[in-house]
PDB file of C-alpha atoms in Angstrom:
ATOM      1  CA  UNK A   1      10.448 -19.853 -97.050  1.00  0.00           C
ATOM      2  CA  UNK A   2       8.180 -19.344-100.065  1.00  0.00           C
ATOM      3  CA  UNK A   3       4.424 -19.529 -99.456  1.00  0.00           C
ATOM      4  CA  UNK A   4       2.063 -19.931-102.399  1.00  0.00           C
ATOM      5  CA  UNK A   5      -1.452 -18.507-101.921  1.00  0.00           C
ATOM      6  CA  UNK A   6      -4.154 -18.714-104.567  1.00  0.00           C
ATOM      7  CA  UNK A   7      -7.921 -18.583-104.780  1.00  0.00           C
ATOM      8  CA  UNK A   8      -9.846 -21.836-104.578  1.00  0.00           C
ATOM      9  CA  UNK A   9     -11.269 -21.182-108.049  1.00  0.00           C
ATOM     10  CA  UNK A  10      -7.759 -20.908-109.473  1.00  0.00           C
ATOM     11  CA  UNK A  11      -6.416 -24.097-107.972  1.00  0.00           C
ATOM     12  CA  UNK A  12      -5.996 -27.297-109.928  1.00  0.00           C
ATOM     13  CA  UNK A  13      -8.810 -29.715-109.315  1.00  0.00           C
ATOM     14  CA  UNK A  14      -7.544 -32.886-107.685  1.00  0.00           C
ATOM     15  CA  UNK A  15      -9.343 -35.480-109.727  1.00  0.00           C
ATOM     16  CA  UNK A  16      -8.799 -38.413-111.994  1.00  0.00           C
ATOM     17  CA  UNK A  17      -7.115 -37.674-115.303  1.00  0.00           C
ATOM     18  CA  UNK A  18      -9.525 -37.558-118.207  1.00  0.00           C
ATOM     19  CA  UNK A  19      -9.855 -41.091-119.591  1.00  0.00           C
ATOM     20  CA  UNK A  20      -9.227 -41.735-123.261  1.00  0.00           C
ATOM     21  CA  UNK A  21     -11.321 -44.908-123.302  1.00  0.00           C
ATOM     22  CA  UNK A  22     -14.482 -46.108-121.619  1.00  0.00           C
ATOM     23  CA  UNK A  23     -13.934 -46.295-117.843  1.00  0.00           C
ATOM     24  CA  UNK A  24     -14.482 -49.678-116.164  1.00  0.00           C
ATOM     25  CA  UNK A  25     -17.790 -50.441-114.481  1.00  0.00           C
ATOM     26  CA  UNK A  26     -17.498 -50.467-110.690  1.00  0.00           C
ATOM     27  CA  UNK A  27     -19.816 -52.798-108.790  1.00  0.00           C
ATOM     28  CA  UNK A  28     -20.860 -52.134-105.211  1.00  0.00           C
ATOM     29  CA  UNK A  29     -21.474 -54.854-102.583  1.00  0.00           C
ATOM     30  CA  UNK A  30     -24.759 -56.627-103.261  1.00  0.00           C
ATOM     31  CA  UNK A  31     -25.078 -55.343-106.813  1.00  0.00           C
ATOM     32  CA  UNK A  32     -25.986 -57.859-109.528  1.00  0.00           C
ATOM     33  CA  UNK A  33     -23.151 -58.643-111.926  1.00  0.00           C
ATOM     34  CA  UNK A  34     -24.819 -61.134-114.272  1.00  0.00           C
ATOM     35  CA  UNK A  35     -27.005 -64.226-114.261  1.00  0.00           C
ATOM     36  CA  UNK A  36     -25.408 -67.342-112.789  1.00  0.00           C
ATOM     37  CA  UNK A  37     -26.310 -69.569-115.756  1.00  0.00           C
ATOM     38  CA  UNK A  38     -23.193 -70.577-117.637  1.00  0.00           C
ATOM     39  CA  UNK A  39     -20.726 -68.875-115.253  1.00  0.00           C
ATOM     40  CA  UNK A  40     -18.733 -69.927-112.190  1.00  0.00           C
ATOM     41  CA  UNK A  41     -18.484 -67.949-108.953  1.00  0.00           C
ATOM     42  CA  UNK A  42     -15.023 -66.600-108.121  1.00  0.00           C
ATOM     43  CA  UNK A  43     -13.460 -64.389-105.456  1.00  0.00           C
ATOM     44  CA  UNK A  44     -15.499 -61.342-104.557  1.00  0.00           C
ATOM     45  CA  UNK A  45     -18.828 -62.796-105.663  1.00  0.00           C
ATOM     46  CA  UNK A  46     -21.746 -64.797-104.231  1.00  0.00           C
ATOM     47  CA  UNK A  47     -24.918 -66.380-105.610  1.00  0.00           C
ATOM     48  CA  UNK A  48     -28.347 -65.024-104.724  1.00  0.00           C
ATOM     49  CA  UNK A  49     -31.651 -65.718-106.512  1.00  0.00           C
ATOM     50  CA  UNK A  50     -29.882 -67.173-109.517  1.00  0.00           C
ATOM     51  CA  UNK A  51     -27.597 -64.171-109.981  1.00  0.00           C
ATOM     52  CA  UNK A  52     -23.943 -63.462-109.294  1.00  0.00           C
ATOM     53  CA  UNK A  53     -23.541 -60.484-106.973  1.00  0.00           C
ATOM     54  CA  UNK A  54     -20.502 -58.617-105.703  1.00  0.00           C
ATOM     55  CA  UNK A  55     -19.276 -58.919-102.120  1.00  0.00           C
ATOM     56  CA  UNK A  56     -16.779 -56.045-102.449  1.00  0.00           C
ATOM     57  CA  UNK A  57     -16.619 -52.740-104.305  1.00  0.00           C
ATOM     58  CA  UNK A  58     -14.516 -53.373-107.369  1.00  0.00           C
ATOM     59  CA  UNK A  59     -14.167 -54.183-111.057  1.00  0.00           C
ATOM     60  CA  UNK A  60     -15.355 -57.370-112.730  1.00  0.00           C
ATOM     61  CA  UNK A  61     -12.739 -59.671-114.234  1.00  0.00           C
ATOM     62  CA  UNK A  62     -13.523 -62.698-116.368  1.00  0.00           C
ATOM     63  CA  UNK A  63     -11.270 -65.703-116.955  1.00  0.00           C
ATOM     64  CA  UNK A  64     -13.153 -67.889-119.408  1.00  0.00           C
ATOM     65  CA  UNK A  65     -16.380 -68.548-117.451  1.00  0.00           C
ATOM     66  CA  UNK A  66     -14.949 -67.669-114.039  1.00  0.00           C
ATOM     67  CA  UNK A  67     -16.267 -64.336-112.745  1.00  0.00           C
ATOM     68  CA  UNK A  68     -14.355 -62.466-110.037  1.00  0.00           C
ATOM     69  CA  UNK A  69     -14.482 -58.955-108.610  1.00  0.00           C
ATOM     70  CA  UNK A  70     -11.161 -57.271-107.839  1.00  0.00           C
ATOM     71  CA  UNK A  71     -11.484 -54.747-104.986  1.00  0.00           C
ATOM     72  CA  UNK A  72     -10.433 -51.165-105.660  1.00  0.00           C
ATOM     73  CA  UNK A  73      -8.264 -51.078-102.551  1.00  0.00           C
ATOM     74  CA  UNK A  74      -7.130 -53.950-100.372  1.00  0.00           C
ATOM     75  CA  UNK A  75      -4.231 -55.281 -98.384  1.00  0.00           C
ATOM     76  CA  UNK A  76      -1.353 -56.906-100.223  1.00  0.00           C
ATOM     77  CA  UNK A  77      -1.991 -60.530-101.174  1.00  0.00           C
ATOM     78  CA  UNK A  78       1.368 -62.110-101.929  1.00  0.00           C
ATOM     79  CA  UNK A  79       2.267 -64.528-104.661  1.00  0.00           C
ATOM     80  CA  UNK A  80       5.262 -66.830-104.877  1.00  0.00           C
ATOM     81  CA  UNK A  81       8.171 -65.046-106.529  1.00  0.00           C
ATOM     82  CA  UNK A  82       7.087 -61.521-105.558  1.00  0.00           C
ATOM     83  CA  UNK A  83       9.795 -59.010-104.687  1.00  0.00           C
ATOM     84  CA  UNK A  84       8.846 -57.325-101.407  1.00  0.00           C
ATOM     85  CA  UNK A  85      10.225 -54.740 -99.011  1.00  0.00           C
ATOM     86  CA  UNK A  86       9.491 -55.167 -95.326  1.00  0.00           C
ATOM     87  CA  UNK A  87      10.409 -54.095 -91.826  1.00  0.00           C
ATOM     88  CA  UNK A  88      11.512 -56.486 -89.099  1.00  0.00           C
ATOM     89  CA  UNK A  89       9.000 -56.325 -86.245  1.00  0.00           C
ATOM     90  CA  UNK A  90       9.908 -59.232 -83.964  1.00  0.00           C
ATOM     91  CA  UNK A  91      12.425 -62.007 -83.371  1.00  0.00           C
ATOM     92  CA  UNK A  92      11.053 -65.394 -82.330  1.00  0.00           C
ATOM     93  CA  UNK A  93      12.351 -68.953 -82.348  1.00  0.00           C
ATOM     94  CA  UNK A  94      14.705 -69.223 -85.378  1.00  0.00           C
ATOM     95  CA  UNK A  95      12.739 -66.707 -87.398  1.00  0.00           C
ATOM     96  CA  UNK A  96      11.979 -63.036 -87.902  1.00  0.00           C
ATOM     97  CA  UNK A  97       8.528 -61.550 -88.348  1.00  0.00           C
ATOM     98  CA  UNK A  98       8.297 -58.981 -91.137  1.00  0.00           C
ATOM     99  CA  UNK A  99       5.669 -56.299 -91.788  1.00  0.00           C
ATOM    100  CA  UNK A 100       4.774 -56.335 -95.509  1.00  0.00           C
ATOM    101  CA  UNK A 101       1.611 -54.206 -95.470  1.00  0.00           C
ATOM    102  CA  UNK A 102      -0.325 -57.483 -95.649  1.00  0.00           C
ATOM    103  CA  UNK A 103      -3.096 -58.941 -93.506  1.00  0.00           C
ATOM    104  CA  UNK A 104      -0.587 -61.032 -91.543  1.00  0.00           C
ATOM    105  CA  UNK A 105       3.102 -60.589 -90.804  1.00  0.00           C
ATOM    106  CA  UNK A 106       5.444 -62.588 -93.010  1.00  0.00           C
ATOM    107  CA  UNK A 107       8.073 -65.001 -91.696  1.00  0.00           C
ATOM    108  CA  UNK A 108      11.782 -65.032 -92.534  1.00  0.00           C
ATOM    109  CA  UNK A 109      13.415 -68.220 -91.292  1.00  0.00           C
ATOM    110  CA  UNK A 110      17.003 -68.311 -90.077  1.00  0.00           C
ATOM    111  CA  UNK A 111      17.673 -70.983 -92.715  1.00  0.00           C
ATOM    112  CA  UNK A 112      16.387 -68.631 -95.437  1.00  0.00           C
ATOM    113  CA  UNK A 113      19.330 -66.212 -95.252  1.00  0.00           C
ATOM    114  CA  UNK A 114      22.986 -66.608 -96.044  1.00  0.00           C
ATOM    115  CA  UNK A 115      25.369 -66.448 -93.142  1.00  0.00           C
ATOM    116  CA  UNK A 116      28.086 -63.749 -93.066  1.00  0.00           C
ATOM    117  CA  UNK A 117      30.874 -64.677 -95.419  1.00  0.00           C
ATOM    118  CA  UNK A 118      28.569 -66.864 -97.488  1.00  0.00           C
ATOM    119  CA  UNK A 119      29.306 -69.868 -95.304  1.00  0.00           C
ATOM    120  CA  UNK A 120      27.137 -72.874 -96.116  1.00  0.00           C
ATOM    121  CA  UNK A 121      26.406 -75.010 -93.046  1.00  0.00           C
ATOM    122  CA  UNK A 122      23.626 -75.995 -90.717  1.00  0.00           C
ATOM    123  CA  UNK A 123      22.372 -73.289 -88.379  1.00  0.00           C
ATOM    124  CA  UNK A 124      23.160 -74.038 -84.755  1.00  0.00           C
ATOM    125  CA  UNK A 125      22.572 -72.553 -81.340  1.00  0.00           C
ATOM    126  CA  UNK A 126      25.246 -69.885 -81.869  1.00  0.00           C
ATOM    127  CA  UNK A 127      23.513 -68.664 -85.012  1.00  0.00           C
ATOM    128  CA  UNK A 128      20.190 -68.465 -83.196  1.00  0.00           C
ATOM    129  CA  UNK A 129      21.763 -66.437 -80.407  1.00  0.00           C
ATOM    130  CA  UNK A 130      23.318 -64.078 -82.993  1.00  0.00           C
ATOM    131  CA  UNK A 131      20.098 -63.433 -84.921  1.00  0.00           C
ATOM    132  CA  UNK A 132      19.854 -59.861 -83.651  1.00  0.00           C
ATOM    133  CA  UNK A 133      23.367 -59.219 -84.968  1.00  0.00           C
ATOM    134  CA  UNK A 134      22.134 -60.126 -88.458  1.00  0.00           C
ATOM    135  CA  UNK A 135      18.732 -58.400 -88.427  1.00  0.00           C
ATOM    136  CA  UNK A 136      17.092 -56.548 -85.557  1.00  0.00           C
ATOM    137  CA  UNK A 137      13.762 -54.863 -84.965  1.00  0.00           C
ATOM    138  CA  UNK A 138      13.212 -51.892 -87.246  1.00  0.00           C
ATOM    139  CA  UNK A 139      15.582 -53.008 -90.009  1.00  0.00           C
ATOM    140  CA  UNK A 140      14.340 -52.702 -93.581  1.00  0.00           C
ATOM    141  CA  UNK A 141      14.978 -55.623 -95.913  1.00  0.00           C
ATOM    142  CA  UNK A 142      14.317 -56.641 -99.491  1.00  0.00           C
ATOM    143  CA  UNK A 143      13.323 -60.272 -99.996  1.00  0.00           C
ATOM    144  CA  UNK A 144      11.364 -62.667-102.175  1.00  0.00           C
ATOM    145  CA  UNK A 145       8.208 -64.610-101.381  1.00  0.00           C
ATOM    146  CA  UNK A 146       9.206 -68.269-101.098  1.00  0.00           C
ATOM    147  CA  UNK A 147       5.922 -69.912-100.128  1.00  0.00           C
ATOM    148  CA  UNK A 148       2.451 -69.237 -98.738  1.00  0.00           C
ATOM    149  CA  UNK A 149       1.154 -70.863 -95.557  1.00  0.00           C
ATOM    150  CA  UNK A 150      -2.360 -72.221 -95.157  1.00  0.00           C
ATOM    151  CA  UNK A 151      -3.501 -69.159 -93.179  1.00  0.00           C
ATOM    152  CA  UNK A 152      -2.343 -66.823 -95.970  1.00  0.00           C
ATOM    153  CA  UNK A 153       0.861 -65.604 -94.330  1.00  0.00           C
ATOM    154  CA  UNK A 154       4.017 -65.507 -96.414  1.00  0.00           C
ATOM    155  CA  UNK A 155       7.402 -67.151 -96.033  1.00  0.00           C
ATOM    156  CA  UNK A 156      10.345 -65.113 -97.340  1.00  0.00           C
ATOM    157  CA  UNK A 157      13.902 -65.866 -98.354  1.00  0.00           C
ATOM    158  CA  UNK A 158      17.051 -63.777 -98.928  1.00  0.00           C
ATOM    159  CA  UNK A 159      19.331 -66.373-100.505  1.00  0.00           C
ATOM    160  CA  UNK A 160      20.070 -64.260-103.577  1.00  0.00           C
ATOM    161  CA  UNK A 161      22.797 -61.603-103.480  1.00  0.00           C
ATOM    162  CA  UNK A 162      20.395 -58.885-104.692  1.00  0.00           C
ATOM    163  CA  UNK A 163      18.338 -59.181-101.493  1.00  0.00           C
ATOM    164  CA  UNK A 164      19.393 -58.113 -98.021  1.00  0.00           C
ATOM    165  CA  UNK A 165      19.327 -55.310 -95.471  1.00  0.00           C
ATOM    166  CA  UNK A 166      18.654 -51.845 -96.852  1.00  0.00           C
ATOM    167  CA  UNK A 167      20.967 -48.994 -95.921  1.00  0.00           C
ATOM    168  CA  UNK A 168      20.445 -45.269 -96.404  1.00  0.00           C
ATOM    169  CA  UNK A 169      17.545 -44.175 -98.531  1.00  0.00           C
ATOM    170  CA  UNK A 170      13.868 -43.251 -98.533  1.00  0.00           C
ATOM    171  CA  UNK A 171      10.898 -45.589 -98.158  1.00  0.00           C
ATOM    172  CA  UNK A 172       7.528 -44.587 -99.605  1.00  0.00           C
ATOM    173  CA  UNK A 173       4.231 -46.433 -99.570  1.00  0.00           C
ATOM    174  CA  UNK A 174       1.684 -46.648-102.408  1.00  0.00           C
ATOM    175  CA  UNK A 175      -1.197 -48.966-103.206  1.00  0.00           C
ATOM    176  CA  UNK A 176       0.153 -52.413-104.063  1.00  0.00           C
ATOM    177  CA  UNK A 177      -2.177 -52.597-107.077  1.00  0.00           C
ATOM    178  CA  UNK A 178      -0.307 -49.677-108.685  1.00  0.00           C
ATOM    179  CA  UNK A 179       2.996 -51.587-108.869  1.00  0.00           C
ATOM    180  CA  UNK A 180       3.273 -53.142-112.303  1.00  0.00           C
ATOM    181  CA  UNK A 181       4.396 -56.759-112.190  1.00  0.00           C
ATOM    182  CA  UNK A 182       7.508 -57.386-114.271  1.00  0.00           C
ATOM    183  CA  UNK A 183      10.518 -59.671-114.394  1.00  0.00           C
ATOM    184  CA  UNK A 184      12.782 -57.053-112.825  1.00  0.00           C
ATOM    185  CA  UNK A 185      11.884 -54.839-109.885  1.00  0.00           C
ATOM    186  CA  UNK A 186      15.423 -53.490-109.310  1.00  0.00           C
ATOM    187  CA  UNK A 187      16.161 -50.459-111.484  1.00  0.00           C
ATOM    188  CA  UNK A 188      19.022 -47.998-111.842  1.00  0.00           C
ATOM    189  CA  UNK A 189      17.677 -44.687-113.117  1.00  0.00           C
ATOM    190  CA  UNK A 190      19.666 -42.380-115.388  1.00  0.00           C
ATOM    191  CA  UNK A 191      19.795 -39.722-112.657  1.00  0.00           C
ATOM    192  CA  UNK A 192      22.098 -41.858-110.504  1.00  0.00           C
ATOM    193  CA  UNK A 193      19.393 -43.257-108.223  1.00  0.00           C
ATOM    194  CA  UNK A 194      18.408 -46.894-107.681  1.00  0.00           C
ATOM    195  CA  UNK A 195      14.872 -47.976-106.837  1.00  0.00           C
ATOM    196  CA  UNK A 196      13.298 -51.221-105.669  1.00  0.00           C
ATOM    197  CA  UNK A 197       9.620 -51.554-106.551  1.00  0.00           C
ATOM    198  CA  UNK A 198       8.121 -53.932-104.009  1.00  0.00           C
ATOM    199  CA  UNK A 199       5.021 -55.811-105.104  1.00  0.00           C
ATOM    200  CA  UNK A 200       3.583 -55.069-101.661  1.00  0.00           C
ATOM    201  CA  UNK A 201       3.432 -51.323-102.344  1.00  0.00           C
ATOM    202  CA  UNK A 202       6.675 -50.344-100.589  1.00  0.00           C
ATOM    203  CA  UNK A 203       9.215 -48.531-102.785  1.00  0.00           C
ATOM    204  CA  UNK A 204      12.823 -48.023-101.758  1.00  0.00           C
ATOM    205  CA  UNK A 205      14.912 -45.160-103.184  1.00  0.00           C
ATOM    206  CA  UNK A 206      18.666 -44.955-102.640  1.00  0.00           C
ATOM    207  CA  UNK A 207      21.788 -43.576-104.338  1.00  0.00           C
ATOM    208  CA  UNK A 208      23.305 -45.902-106.913  1.00  0.00           C
ATOM    209  CA  UNK A 209      26.418 -47.464-105.410  1.00  0.00           C
ATOM    210  CA  UNK A 210      29.365 -48.508-107.550  1.00  0.00           C
ATOM    211  CA  UNK A 211      30.987 -50.328-104.656  1.00  0.00           C
ATOM    212  CA  UNK A 212      30.511 -54.070-104.304  1.00  0.00           C
ATOM    213  CA  UNK A 213      28.275 -54.922-101.393  1.00  0.00           C
ATOM    214  CA  UNK A 214      29.185 -57.586 -98.899  1.00  0.00           C
ATOM    215  CA  UNK A 215      28.499 -61.166 -99.897  1.00  0.00           C
ATOM    216  CA  UNK A 216      25.370 -61.502 -97.817  1.00  0.00           C
ATOM    217  CA  UNK A 217      23.904 -57.986 -97.699  1.00  0.00           C
ATOM    218  CA  UNK A 218      23.574 -57.894 -93.906  1.00  0.00           C
ATOM    219  CA  UNK A 219      26.143 -55.207 -93.130  1.00  0.00           C
ATOM    220  CA  UNK A 220      25.133 -51.727 -92.027  1.00  0.00           C
ATOM    221  CA  UNK A 221      25.769 -48.847 -94.434  1.00  0.00           C
ATOM    222  CA  UNK A 222      24.613 -46.017 -92.181  1.00  0.00           C
ATOM    223  CA  UNK A 223      28.087 -44.511 -91.883  1.00  0.00           C
ATOM    224  CA  UNK A 224      28.093 -43.687 -95.593  1.00  0.00           C
ATOM    225  CA  UNK A 225      27.638 -39.973 -96.265  1.00  0.00           C
ATOM    226  CA  UNK A 226      25.023 -39.065 -98.884  1.00  0.00           C
ATOM    227  CA  UNK A 227      25.837 -35.718-100.502  1.00  0.00           C
ATOM    228  CA  UNK A 228      23.275 -32.975-100.943  1.00  0.00           C
ATOM    229  CA  UNK A 229      22.946 -33.559-104.691  1.00  0.00           C
ATOM    230  CA  UNK A 230      21.890 -37.169-104.217  1.00  0.00           C
ATOM    231  CA  UNK A 231      19.472 -36.146-101.476  1.00  0.00           C
ATOM    232  CA  UNK A 232      17.778 -33.635-103.777  1.00  0.00           C
ATOM    233  CA  UNK A 233      17.549 -36.219-106.560  1.00  0.00           C
ATOM    234  CA  UNK A 234      16.061 -38.766-104.147  1.00  0.00           C
ATOM    235  CA  UNK A 235      13.483 -36.158-103.093  1.00  0.00           C
ATOM    236  CA  UNK A 236      12.637 -35.481-106.741  1.00  0.00           C
ATOM    237  CA  UNK A 237      12.139 -39.181-107.460  1.00  0.00           C
ATOM    238  CA  UNK A 238       9.989 -39.508-104.353  1.00  0.00           C
ATOM    239  CA  UNK A 239       7.771 -36.583-105.318  1.00  0.00           C
ATOM    240  CA  UNK A 240       7.155 -37.756-108.895  1.00  0.00           C
ATOM    241  CA  UNK A 241       6.292 -41.273-107.700  1.00  0.00           C
ATOM    242  CA  UNK A 242       3.773 -39.854-105.236  1.00  0.00           C
ATOM    243  CA  UNK A 243       2.305 -37.740-108.059  1.00  0.00           C
ATOM    244  CA  UNK A 244       1.840 -40.848-110.209  1.00  0.00           C
ATOM    245  CA  UNK A 245       0.359 -42.669-107.234  1.00  0.00           C
ATOM    246  CA  UNK A 246      -2.129 -39.884-106.503  1.00  0.00           C
ATOM    247  CA  UNK A 247      -3.519 -40.054-110.029  1.00  0.00           C
ATOM    248  CA  UNK A 248      -3.684 -43.868-109.916  1.00  0.00           C
ATOM    249  CA  UNK A 249      -1.105 -44.474-112.667  1.00  0.00           C
ATOM    250  CA  UNK A 250       0.872 -47.703-112.893  1.00  0.00           C
ATOM    251  CA  UNK A 251       4.319 -47.329-111.349  1.00  0.00           C
ATOM    252  CA  UNK A 252       7.232 -48.979-113.160  1.00  0.00           C
ATOM    253  CA  UNK A 253      10.625 -47.959-114.524  1.00  0.00           C
ATOM    254  CA  UNK A 254       9.340 -46.352-117.745  1.00  0.00           C
ATOM    255  CA  UNK A 255       6.608 -44.274-116.109  1.00  0.00           C
ATOM    256  CA  UNK A 256       9.042 -43.053-113.434  1.00  0.00           C
ATOM    257  CA  UNK A 257      11.666 -42.136-116.038  1.00  0.00           C
ATOM    258  CA  UNK A 258       9.132 -40.199-118.130  1.00  0.00           C
ATOM    259  CA  UNK A 259       7.864 -38.395-115.031  1.00  0.00           C
ATOM    260  CA  UNK A 260      11.409 -37.422-114.046  1.00  0.00           C
ATOM    261  CA  UNK A 261      12.047 -35.973-117.499  1.00  0.00           C
ATOM    262  CA  UNK A 262       8.840 -33.957-117.340  1.00  0.00           C
ATOM    263  CA  UNK A 263       9.688 -32.684-113.843  1.00  0.00           C
ATOM    264  CA  UNK A 264      12.924 -30.950-114.864  1.00  0.00           C
ATOM    265  CA  UNK A 265      11.128 -27.618-115.301  1.00  0.00           C
ATOM    266  CA  UNK A 266      10.116 -27.654-111.627  1.00  0.00           C
ATOM    267  CA  UNK A 267      12.179 -27.364-108.489  1.00  0.00           C
ATOM    268  CA  UNK A 268      11.997 -30.133-105.915  1.00  0.00           C
ATOM    269  CA  UNK A 269       9.764 -28.058-103.644  1.00  0.00           C
ATOM    270  CA  UNK A 270       7.464 -27.090-106.537  1.00  0.00           C
ATOM    271  CA  UNK A 271       6.734 -30.777-107.112  1.00  0.00           C
ATOM    272  CA  UNK A 272       4.679 -30.709-103.922  1.00  0.00           C
ATOM    273  CA  UNK A 273       2.101 -28.355-105.458  1.00  0.00           C
ATOM    274  CA  UNK A 274      -1.132 -29.640-106.975  1.00  0.00           C
ATOM    275  CA  UNK A 275      -0.514 -27.915-110.299  1.00  0.00           C
ATOM    276  CA  UNK A 276       2.891 -29.540-110.796  1.00  0.00           C
ATOM    277  CA  UNK A 277       1.609 -33.003-109.833  1.00  0.00           C
ATOM    278  CA  UNK A 278      -1.276 -32.756-112.290  1.00  0.00           C
ATOM    279  CA  UNK A 279       0.958 -31.483-115.091  1.00  0.00           C
ATOM    280  CA  UNK A 280       3.564 -34.244-114.617  1.00  0.00           C
ATOM    281  CA  UNK A 281       0.978 -37.008-114.383  1.00  0.00           C
ATOM    282  CA  UNK A 282      -0.877 -35.766-117.453  1.00  0.00           C
ATOM    283  CA  UNK A 283       2.266 -35.421-119.596  1.00  0.00           C
ATOM    284  CA  UNK A 284       3.557 -38.816-118.452  1.00  0.00           C
ATOM    285  CA  UNK A 285       0.292 -40.511-119.327  1.00  0.00           C
ATOM    286  CA  UNK A 286       0.357 -38.866-122.767  1.00  0.00           C
ATOM    287  CA  UNK A 287       3.892 -40.123-123.468  1.00  0.00           C
ATOM    288  CA  UNK A 288       2.986 -43.632-122.337  1.00  0.00           C
ATOM    289  CA  UNK A 289       0.004 -43.644-124.681  1.00  0.00           C
ATOM    290  CA  UNK A 290       2.177 -42.560-127.611  1.00  0.00           C
ATOM    291  CA  UNK A 291       4.676 -45.308-126.814  1.00  0.00           C
ATOM    292  CA  UNK A 292       1.929 -47.949-126.696  1.00  0.00           C
ATOM    293  CA  UNK A 293       0.609 -46.846-130.058  1.00  0.00           C
TER     294      UNK A 293
END
């Protein structure tokens, strides 16, 4: 076991990467944002003495004359159409409760999944009694936000073939605000690894499978053997994603691919060091800037 020891003065400083543009202004709770005249109050603001003030610590965002303050860190607030990854926590009457890293547990109705074999029919008493055979407590699933209830909780569905129960892989958690919204959140990387970027901040990493999955995606795949090469690649992908997350960089397929390419000069264990994380994040940011130009 290799142990790396260095002086505190020689260690890489864990800080934010040097910005290339003016950093955003961060408002603290109670701080004046601007005068109320001519502007409308949005989320994260309140009116006091003719001025708009912040209720949370965050960055100001303007949509025409609507002023809002987006918090720097908060629980996941779902939107319809979001791709999410969650864990089954409870089975109740004709529904599952799912933990999505949100303020409230989401709901997955029995009618919102496809039955084994893709059979299309009304769900009866036998289906309700077999719910634990489909999904049980502790299972990880990928799903889509179908609707939002009045109390803010989410309703999910798994009617598409790309959603379902997740098999063998690694789950990591980052801030939901770091996941870049895009049309596709399912990616196959060039290193033979597939990732699912959940809008709720959960990221799933698994080996790319060439075999056709079952029609519904509710079968267990835990008997499949993952070879040591795939395990090391999964660990590498995990470490570079955590490096990007630590330095508050947007996480999407391009940034992950660039970070993987820059990490080839390090071993998997070296990616856990502060120096390697800083180097990968800095080089990845530089490549992304060149691509944007």
